[in-house]
Tab-separated table of C-alpha atoms in Angstrom:
chain	number	residue	atom	x	y	z
A	19	UNK	CA	-44.845	113.714	-42.163
A	20	UNK	CA	-44.800	115.697	-38.940
A	21	UNK	CA	-41.887	118.014	-38.244
A	22	UNK	CA	-39.824	117.504	-35.141
A	23	UNK	CA	-41.054	120.833	-33.834
A	24	UNK	CA	-44.556	122.064	-33.050
A	25	UNK	CA	-46.730	120.747	-35.824
A	26	UNK	CA	-50.484	120.559	-35.474
A	27	UNK	CA	-52.731	118.532	-37.698
A	28	UNK	CA	-56.365	117.670	-37.399
A	29	UNK	CA	-56.222	114.221	-38.864
A	30	UNK	CA	-59.389	112.601	-40.111
A	31	UNK	CA	-59.394	108.928	-39.198
A	32	UNK	CA	-61.897	106.544	-40.708
A	33	UNK	CA	-62.121	103.277	-38.872
A	34	UNK	CA	-64.500	100.397	-38.932
A	35	UNK	CA	-65.032	98.323	-35.839
A	36	UNK	CA	-63.029	99.426	-32.847
A	37	UNK	CA	-59.608	97.862	-32.726
A	38	UNK	CA	-59.133	95.754	-29.629
A	39	UNK	CA	-56.471	97.035	-27.311
A	40	UNK	CA	-53.375	94.898	-27.327
A	41	UNK	CA	-51.002	94.871	-24.414
A	42	UNK	CA	-47.436	95.728	-25.239
A	43	UNK	CA	-44.171	95.227	-23.484
A	44	UNK	CA	-43.543	97.486	-20.555
A	45	UNK	CA	-45.996	98.935	-18.057
A	46	UNK	CA	-43.665	98.369	-15.133
A	47	UNK	CA	-41.875	101.206	-13.357
A	48	UNK	CA	-38.873	102.594	-15.194
A	49	UNK	CA	-35.846	103.729	-13.196
A	50	UNK	CA	-36.470	107.357	-12.341
A	51	UNK	CA	-32.990	108.573	-13.176
A	52	UNK	CA	-32.370	112.191	-14.090
A	53	UNK	CA	-32.701	114.036	-17.349
A	54	UNK	CA	-29.488	114.184	-19.388
A	55	UNK	CA	-29.348	117.796	-20.639
A	56	UNK	CA	-26.930	116.822	-23.404
A	57	UNK	CA	-28.955	114.002	-24.975
A	58	UNK	CA	-30.942	115.070	-28.030
A	59	UNK	CA	-34.469	113.718	-27.614
A	60	UNK	CA	-37.603	113.812	-29.776
A	61	UNK	CA	-41.014	113.294	-28.174
A	62	UNK	CA	-44.525	112.926	-29.564
A	63	UNK	CA	-47.370	114.667	-27.716
A	64	UNK	CA	-51.030	113.980	-28.554
A	65	UNK	CA	-54.122	115.752	-27.258
A	66	UNK	CA	-57.770	116.295	-28.152
A	67	UNK	CA	-59.306	119.698	-28.666
A	68	UNK	CA	-59.769	122.424	-31.236
A	69	UNK	CA	-57.694	125.144	-32.885
A	70	UNK	CA	-57.833	127.307	-29.763
A	71	UNK	CA	-56.357	124.570	-27.573
A	72	UNK	CA	-53.848	123.721	-30.292
A	73	UNK	CA	-52.508	127.258	-30.226
A	74	UNK	CA	-52.187	127.092	-26.439
A	75	UNK	CA	-50.221	123.843	-26.681
A	76	UNK	CA	-48.125	125.514	-29.373
A	77	UNK	CA	-47.192	128.251	-26.890
A	78	UNK	CA	-46.581	125.789	-24.053
A	79	UNK	CA	-44.340	123.571	-26.156
A	80	UNK	CA	-42.354	126.602	-27.332
A	81	UNK	CA	-41.785	127.606	-23.697
A	82	UNK	CA	-40.822	124.026	-22.821
A	83	UNK	CA	-38.327	123.726	-25.679
A	84	UNK	CA	-36.785	127.036	-24.679
A	85	UNK	CA	-36.199	125.681	-21.176
A	86	UNK	CA	-35.103	122.236	-22.418
A	87	UNK	CA	-33.346	122.906	-25.765
A	88	UNK	CA	-32.265	119.277	-26.086
A	89	UNK	CA	-35.893	118.072	-26.308
A	90	UNK	CA	-37.969	118.522	-29.471
A	91	UNK	CA	-41.721	117.920	-29.258
A	92	UNK	CA	-43.966	116.978	-32.196
A	93	UNK	CA	-47.660	117.430	-31.447
A	94	UNK	CA	-50.927	116.285	-33.019
A	95	UNK	CA	-54.524	116.903	-32.060
A	96	UNK	CA	-57.920	115.486	-32.979
A	97	UNK	CA	-61.517	115.737	-31.845
A	98	UNK	CA	-62.344	113.601	-28.818
A	99	UNK	CA	-63.867	110.544	-30.596
A	100	UNK	CA	-61.194	110.514	-33.312
A	101	UNK	CA	-58.457	110.900	-30.702
A	102	UNK	CA	-59.439	107.609	-29.036
A	103	UNK	CA	-59.923	105.785	-32.336
A	104	UNK	CA	-56.370	106.778	-33.240
A	105	UNK	CA	-55.045	105.674	-29.830
A	106	UNK	CA	-56.727	102.264	-30.190
A	107	UNK	CA	-55.035	101.732	-33.526
A	108	UNK	CA	-51.664	102.767	-32.100
A	109	UNK	CA	-52.143	100.639	-28.990
A	110	UNK	CA	-52.717	97.568	-31.132
A	111	UNK	CA	-49.360	98.220	-32.824
A	112	UNK	CA	-47.505	99.149	-29.638
A	113	UNK	CA	-46.633	102.647	-30.841
A	114	UNK	CA	-48.569	105.103	-28.684
A	115	UNK	CA	-47.267	108.710	-28.506
A	116	UNK	CA	-44.735	109.333	-25.734
A	117	UNK	CA	-47.039	111.725	-23.862
A	118	UNK	CA	-50.818	111.860	-24.121
A	119	UNK	CA	-53.583	114.018	-22.798
A	120	UNK	CA	-55.710	111.345	-21.151
A	121	UNK	CA	-59.336	110.842	-20.177
A	122	UNK	CA	-60.248	109.375	-16.787
A	123	UNK	CA	-62.639	106.825	-18.272
A	124	UNK	CA	-59.842	105.150	-20.291
A	125	UNK	CA	-57.168	105.090	-17.579
A	126	UNK	CA	-57.975	101.648	-16.171
A	127	UNK	CA	-58.383	100.052	-19.599
A	128	UNK	CA	-55.011	101.249	-20.879
A	129	UNK	CA	-53.083	100.713	-17.640
A	130	UNK	CA	-54.403	97.185	-17.125
A	131	UNK	CA	-53.329	96.341	-20.675
A	132	UNK	CA	-49.748	97.382	-19.887
A	133	UNK	CA	-49.914	100.346	-22.249
A	134	UNK	CA	-49.037	103.111	-19.778
A	135	UNK	CA	-45.831	103.835	-17.881
A	136	UNK	CA	-45.955	103.661	-14.097
A	137	UNK	CA	-45.136	107.159	-12.871
A	138	UNK	CA	-44.423	106.538	-9.181
A	139	UNK	CA	-40.617	106.422	-9.655
A	140	UNK	CA	-40.763	110.004	-10.966
A	141	UNK	CA	-43.042	111.429	-8.270
A	142	UNK	CA	-41.231	113.829	-5.985
A	143	UNK	CA	-38.339	113.910	-8.450
A	144	UNK	CA	-38.800	114.861	-12.085
A	145	UNK	CA	-42.548	115.211	-11.477
A	146	UNK	CA	-43.013	117.705	-8.652
A	147	UNK	CA	-45.602	116.655	-6.086
A	148	UNK	CA	-45.524	119.577	-3.624
A	149	UNK	CA	-47.954	121.633	-5.766
A	150	UNK	CA	-50.357	118.671	-6.065
A	151	UNK	CA	-52.430	117.629	-3.017
A	152	UNK	CA	-52.433	113.905	-2.262
A	153	UNK	CA	-56.120	113.556	-3.107
A	154	UNK	CA	-55.304	114.938	-6.564
A	155	UNK	CA	-52.390	112.534	-7.067
A	156	UNK	CA	-54.569	109.626	-5.925
A	157	UNK	CA	-56.945	110.277	-8.825
A	158	UNK	CA	-54.433	108.779	-11.262
A	159	UNK	CA	-53.855	105.559	-9.279
A	160	UNK	CA	-54.934	102.155	-10.595
A	161	UNK	CA	-54.142	99.024	-8.567
A	162	UNK	CA	-51.757	100.942	-6.282
A	163	UNK	CA	-49.722	102.437	-9.140
A	164	UNK	CA	-49.870	105.960	-10.613
A	165	UNK	CA	-50.515	106.137	-14.360
A	166	UNK	CA	-51.826	109.663	-14.859
A	167	UNK	CA	-51.275	113.156	-13.441
A	168	UNK	CA	-54.385	115.401	-13.446
A	169	UNK	CA	-53.990	118.705	-15.247
A	170	UNK	CA	-57.186	120.083	-13.776
A	171	UNK	CA	-60.169	119.175	-11.631
A	172	UNK	CA	-63.901	119.648	-11.430
A	173	UNK	CA	-66.639	118.773	-8.960
A	174	UNK	CA	-70.358	118.051	-9.186
A	175	UNK	CA	-72.444	121.156	-8.674
A	176	UNK	CA	-75.846	122.759	-9.161
A	177	UNK	CA	-75.952	125.503	-11.796
A	178	UNK	CA	-78.879	127.914	-11.615
A	179	UNK	CA	-80.196	130.583	-13.976
A	180	UNK	CA	-80.516	133.946	-12.155
A	181	UNK	CA	-82.606	135.502	-14.955
A	182	UNK	CA	-85.252	132.769	-14.768
A	183	UNK	CA	-85.222	132.788	-10.969
A	184	UNK	CA	-85.955	136.511	-11.028
A	185	UNK	CA	-88.765	136.006	-13.532
A	186	UNK	CA	-90.268	133.295	-11.327
A	187	UNK	CA	-89.765	135.331	-8.166
A	188	UNK	CA	-87.972	132.428	-6.489
A	189	UNK	CA	-84.810	132.714	-4.394
A	190	UNK	CA	-81.614	130.729	-5.072
A	191	UNK	CA	-81.703	127.112	-3.860
A	192	UNK	CA	-80.698	127.392	-0.208
A	193	UNK	CA	-79.485	123.816	0.144
A	194	UNK	CA	-81.127	120.845	1.758
A	195	UNK	CA	-82.292	117.376	0.852
A	196	UNK	CA	-83.183	115.961	-2.553
A	197	UNK	CA	-86.834	116.358	-1.567
A	198	UNK	CA	-86.153	120.030	-0.800
A	199	UNK	CA	-84.605	120.425	-4.237
A	200	UNK	CA	-87.637	118.807	-5.888
A	201	UNK	CA	-89.949	121.165	-3.977
A	202	UNK	CA	-87.825	124.139	-5.056
A	203	UNK	CA	-88.067	123.060	-8.700
A	204	UNK	CA	-91.822	122.683	-8.304
A	205	UNK	CA	-92.125	126.241	-6.992
A	206	UNK	CA	-90.326	127.567	-10.075
A	207	UNK	CA	-92.340	125.455	-12.508
A	208	UNK	CA	-95.626	126.600	-10.952
A	209	UNK	CA	-94.562	130.262	-11.051
A	210	UNK	CA	-93.373	130.017	-14.677
A	211	UNK	CA	-96.772	128.904	-15.958
A	212	UNK	CA	-95.400	126.673	-18.699
A	213	UNK	CA	-92.803	129.173	-19.963
A	214	UNK	CA	-89.952	127.222	-18.350
A	215	UNK	CA	-89.370	124.613	-15.670
A	216	UNK	CA	-87.467	124.344	-12.415
A	217	UNK	CA	-85.169	121.658	-13.762
A	218	UNK	CA	-85.107	118.159	-15.173
A	219	UNK	CA	-85.336	114.637	-13.796
A	220	UNK	CA	-82.067	114.284	-11.902
A	221	UNK	CA	-82.592	110.529	-11.537
A	222	UNK	CA	-81.511	110.157	-15.171
A	223	UNK	CA	-77.890	110.884	-14.228
A	224	UNK	CA	-75.838	108.118	-12.630
A	225	UNK	CA	-73.690	110.747	-10.879
A	226	UNK	CA	-76.656	111.819	-8.727
A	227	UNK	CA	-77.195	108.192	-7.740
A	228	UNK	CA	-73.497	107.947	-6.874
A	229	UNK	CA	-73.794	111.047	-4.674
A	230	UNK	CA	-76.575	109.461	-2.656
A	231	UNK	CA	-74.691	106.167	-2.350
A	232	UNK	CA	-71.531	107.927	-1.150
A	233	UNK	CA	-73.483	109.842	1.474
A	234	UNK	CA	-74.727	106.494	2.797
A	235	UNK	CA	-71.190	105.150	3.042
A	236	UNK	CA	-71.419	103.107	-0.148
A	237	UNK	CA	-70.225	103.551	-3.751
A	238	UNK	CA	-71.141	102.852	-7.349
A	239	UNK	CA	-68.369	100.335	-8.021
A	240	UNK	CA	-65.451	99.097	-5.959
A	241	UNK	CA	-61.866	98.784	-7.184
A	242	UNK	CA	-62.724	95.172	-8.076
A	243	UNK	CA	-65.831	96.179	-10.024
A	244	UNK	CA	-68.387	95.155	-7.438
A	245	UNK	CA	-71.544	97.314	-7.381
A	246	UNK	CA	-72.291	99.094	-4.106
A	247	UNK	CA	-76.066	98.885	-4.540
A	248	UNK	CA	-78.793	96.333	-5.148
A	249	UNK	CA	-81.986	96.358	-7.196
A	250	UNK	CA	-84.032	97.678	-4.279
A	251	UNK	CA	-81.792	100.730	-3.860
A	252	UNK	CA	-81.872	101.568	-7.572
A	253	UNK	CA	-85.649	101.121	-7.554
A	254	UNK	CA	-85.922	103.584	-4.685
A	255	UNK	CA	-83.787	106.112	-6.554
A	256	UNK	CA	-85.740	105.954	-9.798
A	257	UNK	CA	-89.079	106.020	-7.977
A	258	UNK	CA	-87.997	109.223	-6.210
A	259	UNK	CA	-88.018	110.952	-9.602
A	260	UNK	CA	-91.667	110.211	-10.350
A	261	UNK	CA	-92.990	113.596	-9.092
A	262	UNK	CA	-90.498	115.328	-11.395
A	263	UNK	CA	-91.612	113.175	-14.334
A	264	UNK	CA	-95.253	113.908	-13.505
A	265	UNK	CA	-94.979	117.605	-14.276
A	266	UNK	CA	-92.346	119.336	-12.158
A	267	UNK	CA	-89.541	118.765	-14.671
A	268	UNK	CA	-89.287	119.692	-18.321
A	269	UNK	CA	-91.174	117.182	-20.525
A	270	UNK	CA	-88.847	114.770	-22.290
A	271	UNK	CA	-90.319	115.574	-25.700
A	272	UNK	CA	-89.556	119.267	-25.192
A	273	UNK	CA	-86.002	118.437	-24.125
A	274	UNK	CA	-85.495	116.227	-27.193
A	275	UNK	CA	-86.606	119.032	-29.507
A	276	UNK	CA	-83.880	121.293	-28.115
A	277	UNK	CA	-81.039	118.965	-29.134
A	278	UNK	CA	-78.131	119.309	-29.664
A	279	UNK	CA	-78.394	121.961	-26.934
A	280	UNK	CA	-79.800	121.126	-23.539
A	281	UNK	CA	-82.717	122.398	-21.504
A	282	UNK	CA	-80.535	124.529	-19.230
A	283	UNK	CA	-78.426	126.315	-21.827
A	284	UNK	CA	-81.537	127.212	-23.840
A	285	UNK	CA	-83.152	128.833	-20.760
A	286	UNK	CA	-85.879	126.196	-20.577
A	287	UNK	CA	-84.891	125.074	-17.085
A	288	UNK	CA	-83.687	127.117	-14.137
A	289	UNK	CA	-81.245	124.541	-12.787
A	290	UNK	CA	-78.920	121.750	-13.858
A	291	UNK	CA	-76.845	119.268	-11.843
A	292	UNK	CA	-73.553	118.602	-13.613
A	293	UNK	CA	-69.755	119.063	-13.459
A	294	UNK	CA	-68.722	122.599	-12.545
A	295	UNK	CA	-66.564	123.067	-15.656
A	296	UNK	CA	-69.671	123.169	-17.875
A	297	UNK	CA	-70.369	126.793	-16.925
A	298	UNK	CA	-68.454	128.462	-19.751
A	299	UNK	CA	-70.289	126.401	-22.356
A	300	UNK	CA	-73.630	127.202	-20.747
A	301	UNK	CA	-72.936	130.945	-20.732
A	302	UNK	CA	-71.801	130.844	-24.340
A	303	UNK	CA	-74.945	129.016	-25.459
A	304	UNK	CA	-77.299	131.216	-23.416
A	305	UNK	CA	-75.802	134.208	-25.176
A	306	UNK	CA	-76.860	137.833	-24.912
A	307	UNK	CA	-78.405	138.839	-21.619
A	308	UNK	CA	-76.398	136.336	-19.597
A	309	UNK	CA	-73.247	137.418	-17.801
A	310	UNK	CA	-73.362	135.053	-14.841
A	311	UNK	CA	-74.789	131.826	-13.492
A	312	UNK	CA	-75.515	130.588	-10.019
A	313	UNK	CA	-73.346	127.710	-8.759
A	314	UNK	CA	-74.228	126.080	-5.446
A	315	UNK	CA	-73.759	122.732	-3.750
A	316	UNK	CA	-76.029	119.852	-4.784
A	317	UNK	CA	-78.687	118.482	-2.431
A	318	UNK	CA	-77.379	116.265	0.345
A	319	UNK	CA	-78.741	112.930	1.585
A	320	UNK	CA	-76.913	112.726	4.905
A	321	UNK	CA	-75.691	115.929	6.542
A	322	UNK	CA	-71.938	115.862	7.172
A	323	UNK	CA	-71.297	113.187	4.542
A	324	UNK	CA	-68.308	113.511	2.230
A	325	UNK	CA	-70.340	112.679	-0.826
A	326	UNK	CA	-68.614	115.007	-3.285
A	327	UNK	CA	-65.154	114.554	-4.793
A	328	UNK	CA	-62.765	116.134	-7.252
A	329	UNK	CA	-62.631	114.492	-10.660
A	330	UNK	CA	-59.927	115.168	-13.243
A	331	UNK	CA	-61.052	117.203	-16.224
A	332	UNK	CA	-58.181	115.426	-17.957
A	333	UNK	CA	-54.797	113.893	-17.126
A	334	UNK	CA	-51.399	113.466	-18.764
A	335	UNK	CA	-50.007	109.960	-19.168
A	336	UNK	CA	-46.863	108.430	-20.677
A	337	UNK	CA	-46.830	105.429	-23.013
A	338	UNK	CA	-45.104	102.303	-21.747
A	339	UNK	CA	-43.356	102.081	-25.130
A	340	UNK	CA	-41.593	105.443	-24.798
A	341	UNK	CA	-37.848	105.313	-25.350
A	342	UNK	CA	-37.314	108.464	-23.284
A	343	UNK	CA	-39.154	108.122	-19.943
A	344	UNK	CA	-37.149	110.862	-18.163
A	345	UNK	CA	-37.753	113.386	-20.943
A	346	UNK	CA	-41.428	112.398	-21.157
A	347	UNK	CA	-41.812	112.843	-17.391
A	348	UNK	CA	-40.131	116.245	-17.677
A	349	UNK	CA	-42.690	117.286	-20.290
A	350	UNK	CA	-45.587	116.035	-18.151
A	351	UNK	CA	-44.275	117.990	-15.175
A	352	UNK	CA	-44.024	121.151	-17.270
A	353	UNK	CA	-47.534	120.792	-18.703
A	354	UNK	CA	-49.038	120.180	-15.260
A	355	UNK	CA	-46.969	122.180	-12.775
A	356	UNK	CA	-45.125	125.017	-14.445
A	357	UNK	CA	-46.248	128.623	-13.981
A	358	UNK	CA	-45.867	128.965	-17.742
A	359	UNK	CA	-48.530	126.283	-18.312
A	360	UNK	CA	-50.877	128.023	-15.874
A	361	UNK	CA	-50.368	131.370	-17.553
A	362	UNK	CA	-50.785	129.947	-21.061
A	363	UNK	CA	-53.688	127.536	-20.602
A	364	UNK	CA	-55.596	129.406	-17.917
A	365	UNK	CA	-58.747	127.339	-17.445
A	366	UNK	CA	-58.890	125.924	-20.997
A	367	UNK	CA	-58.294	122.444	-19.551
A	368	UNK	CA	-60.334	123.163	-16.408
A	369	UNK	CA	-59.269	124.714	-13.111
A	370	UNK	CA	-55.522	123.881	-12.782
A	371	UNK	CA	-54.895	121.093	-10.270
A	372	UNK	CA	-51.376	122.316	-9.485
A	373	UNK	CA	-51.072	125.211	-7.063
A	374	UNK	CA	-48.135	126.688	-8.995
A	375	UNK	CA	-50.077	126.575	-12.270
A	376	UNK	CA	-53.234	127.891	-10.595
A	377	UNK	CA	-51.423	130.850	-9.065
A	378	UNK	CA	-50.128	131.850	-12.497
A	379	UNK	CA	-53.471	131.427	-14.254
A	380	UNK	CA	-55.555	134.496	-15.005
A	381	UNK	CA	-59.078	133.559	-13.931
A	382	UNK	CA	-62.108	135.097	-15.587
A	383	UNK	CA	-65.130	135.756	-13.329
A	384	UNK	CA	-66.696	132.349	-14.006
A	385	UNK	CA	-63.423	130.512	-13.369
A	386	UNK	CA	-63.022	132.404	-10.105
A	387	UNK	CA	-66.588	131.411	-9.240
A	388	UNK	CA	-65.724	127.749	-9.829
A	389	UNK	CA	-62.607	128.116	-7.691
A	390	UNK	CA	-64.670	129.695	-4.886
A	391	UNK	CA	-67.305	126.987	-5.251
A	392	UNK	CA	-64.777	124.167	-4.879
A	393	UNK	CA	-63.382	125.902	-1.787
A	394	UNK	CA	-66.908	126.217	-0.365
A	395	UNK	CA	-67.567	122.460	-0.595
A	396	UNK	CA	-64.260	121.465	1.032
A	397	UNK	CA	-66.052	119.837	3.978
A	398	UNK	CA	-68.097	117.682	1.587
A	399	UNK	CA	-65.109	116.560	-0.496
A	400	UNK	CA	-64.150	112.960	0.167
A	401	UNK	CA	-61.694	110.624	-1.511
A	402	UNK	CA	-62.295	110.150	-5.208
A	403	UNK	CA	-63.775	106.757	-6.104
A	404	UNK	CA	-61.562	104.168	-7.805
A	405	UNK	CA	-60.705	104.858	-11.432
A	406	UNK	CA	-63.813	103.910	-13.458
A	407	UNK	CA	-64.197	100.240	-14.285
A	408	UNK	CA	-63.696	99.126	-17.873
A	409	UNK	CA	-67.088	99.581	-19.479
A	410	UNK	CA	-68.218	102.363	-17.151
A	411	UNK	CA	-69.063	104.604	-20.101
A	412	UNK	CA	-71.426	101.948	-21.455
A	413	UNK	CA	-73.231	101.720	-18.116
A	414	UNK	CA	-73.419	105.505	-17.740
A	415	UNK	CA	-75.054	105.769	-21.169
A	416	UNK	CA	-77.465	102.888	-20.431
A	417	UNK	CA	-78.482	104.646	-17.209
A	418	UNK	CA	-79.173	107.836	-19.173
A	419	UNK	CA	-81.146	106.034	-21.867
A	420	UNK	CA	-83.325	104.311	-19.283
A	421	UNK	CA	-83.913	107.689	-17.656
A	422	UNK	CA	-85.155	109.019	-20.998
A	423	UNK	CA	-87.527	106.072	-21.381
A	424	UNK	CA	-88.835	106.593	-17.855
A	425	UNK	CA	-89.565	110.212	-18.733
A	426	UNK	CA	-91.376	109.203	-21.911
A	427	UNK	CA	-93.369	106.678	-19.887
A	428	UNK	CA	-92.434	103.833	-22.217
A	429	UNK	CA	-90.935	101.737	-19.429
A	430	UNK	CA	-91.691	101.084	-15.778
A	431	UNK	CA	-89.170	101.517	-12.970
A	432	UNK	CA	-89.195	97.761	-12.437
A	433	UNK	CA	-88.373	97.157	-16.115
A	434	UNK	CA	-85.657	99.824	-16.069
A	435	UNK	CA	-83.984	98.268	-13.032
A	436	UNK	CA	-84.097	94.815	-14.610
A	437	UNK	CA	-82.561	96.099	-17.849
A	438	UNK	CA	-79.796	97.973	-16.060
A	439	UNK	CA	-78.800	94.967	-13.955
A	440	UNK	CA	-78.779	92.776	-17.072
A	441	UNK	CA	-76.480	95.256	-18.831
A	442	UNK	CA	-74.316	95.565	-15.719
A	443	UNK	CA	-73.928	91.782	-15.523
A	444	UNK	CA	-72.710	91.691	-19.131
A	445	UNK	CA	-70.228	94.564	-18.628
A	446	UNK	CA	-68.822	93.348	-15.307
A	447	UNK	CA	-68.418	89.752	-16.419
A	448	UNK	CA	-67.200	90.216	-19.976
């Protein structure tokens, strides 16, 4: 049994087939009200992470309970996969924790099933909105209602390896088109003589396809789940990666042999397109001899386009079944906005989305670099796309798998496009 206070337990959960989510009563907006400082309240808080994050939540909850002595918070944490298995089981029984650390890819699924509390009645009241820009608040909106408040943000970026660039005698990527980026990778690969490569096949990541679509005024998927591309456009994208697959990029077999690490964080490639919060992990894996990374804007398809956007590293959400919505909203506000949360968590959950939390956070050099990077791409930041469709994770993984097969040469672009559209039809119409 968990104590009413700050108890942490890494609970092993063995489940068979995934439990289908069951809608439960609630999901509509609760009256905002105000917090009764005299009412004794107990809340459950669940998050994913490790012992380091658990200790940070321990500190944050202690600071929260000191400020709100009438509210006791019991906390549990699990690894990411186990966390969502546990939530599925709880959702089926209508007993989700009051407050949850939440992942963007599950927000639509849980909100559309009536499992999350609508937060709009609390915005500007219990949940402070002045420290959160509107484009940050909009990230947690599904069907015109707010269901999650981002704790932190990240953006798509191009990491580079300064040690390998120096060895190759090649300057940092100076920006430009996707063709310019491919040429830059080729220059590195040629100079390295088989010791390392300029990068990998970026057409294996659906996010790079999304970037190009956004620059053209389109999108991956609309709010209603309609794709913003046809087979011809996907064919064009995958065909653009053929020069990389023909020798510019790291061979797929070599990349597979490096698993579970990747080509970039084993110093086998000089660049990697990914979310900007991956830097700390890369530096840790690269190890001795690496004190910094390059971080620059990705290639651009149409100059002046707002193709980039801020994505939540994670959010906080409240269960529709909570018996204490005001207290739960108070806890969410503290975990997102308070200076104490910024000082305690730093960048453990990503770069704080709240200005008050960010100002209180002590940024290490890499975190400051990420902050400077996101400021540098301000002109390219557009509105975030709609919250991912249900099944987006399946399509993202299918896209990646087809990219691997293209690199192995076991499938043609035409076959890959056909398979992806078949999978997409199943996901969108299930």
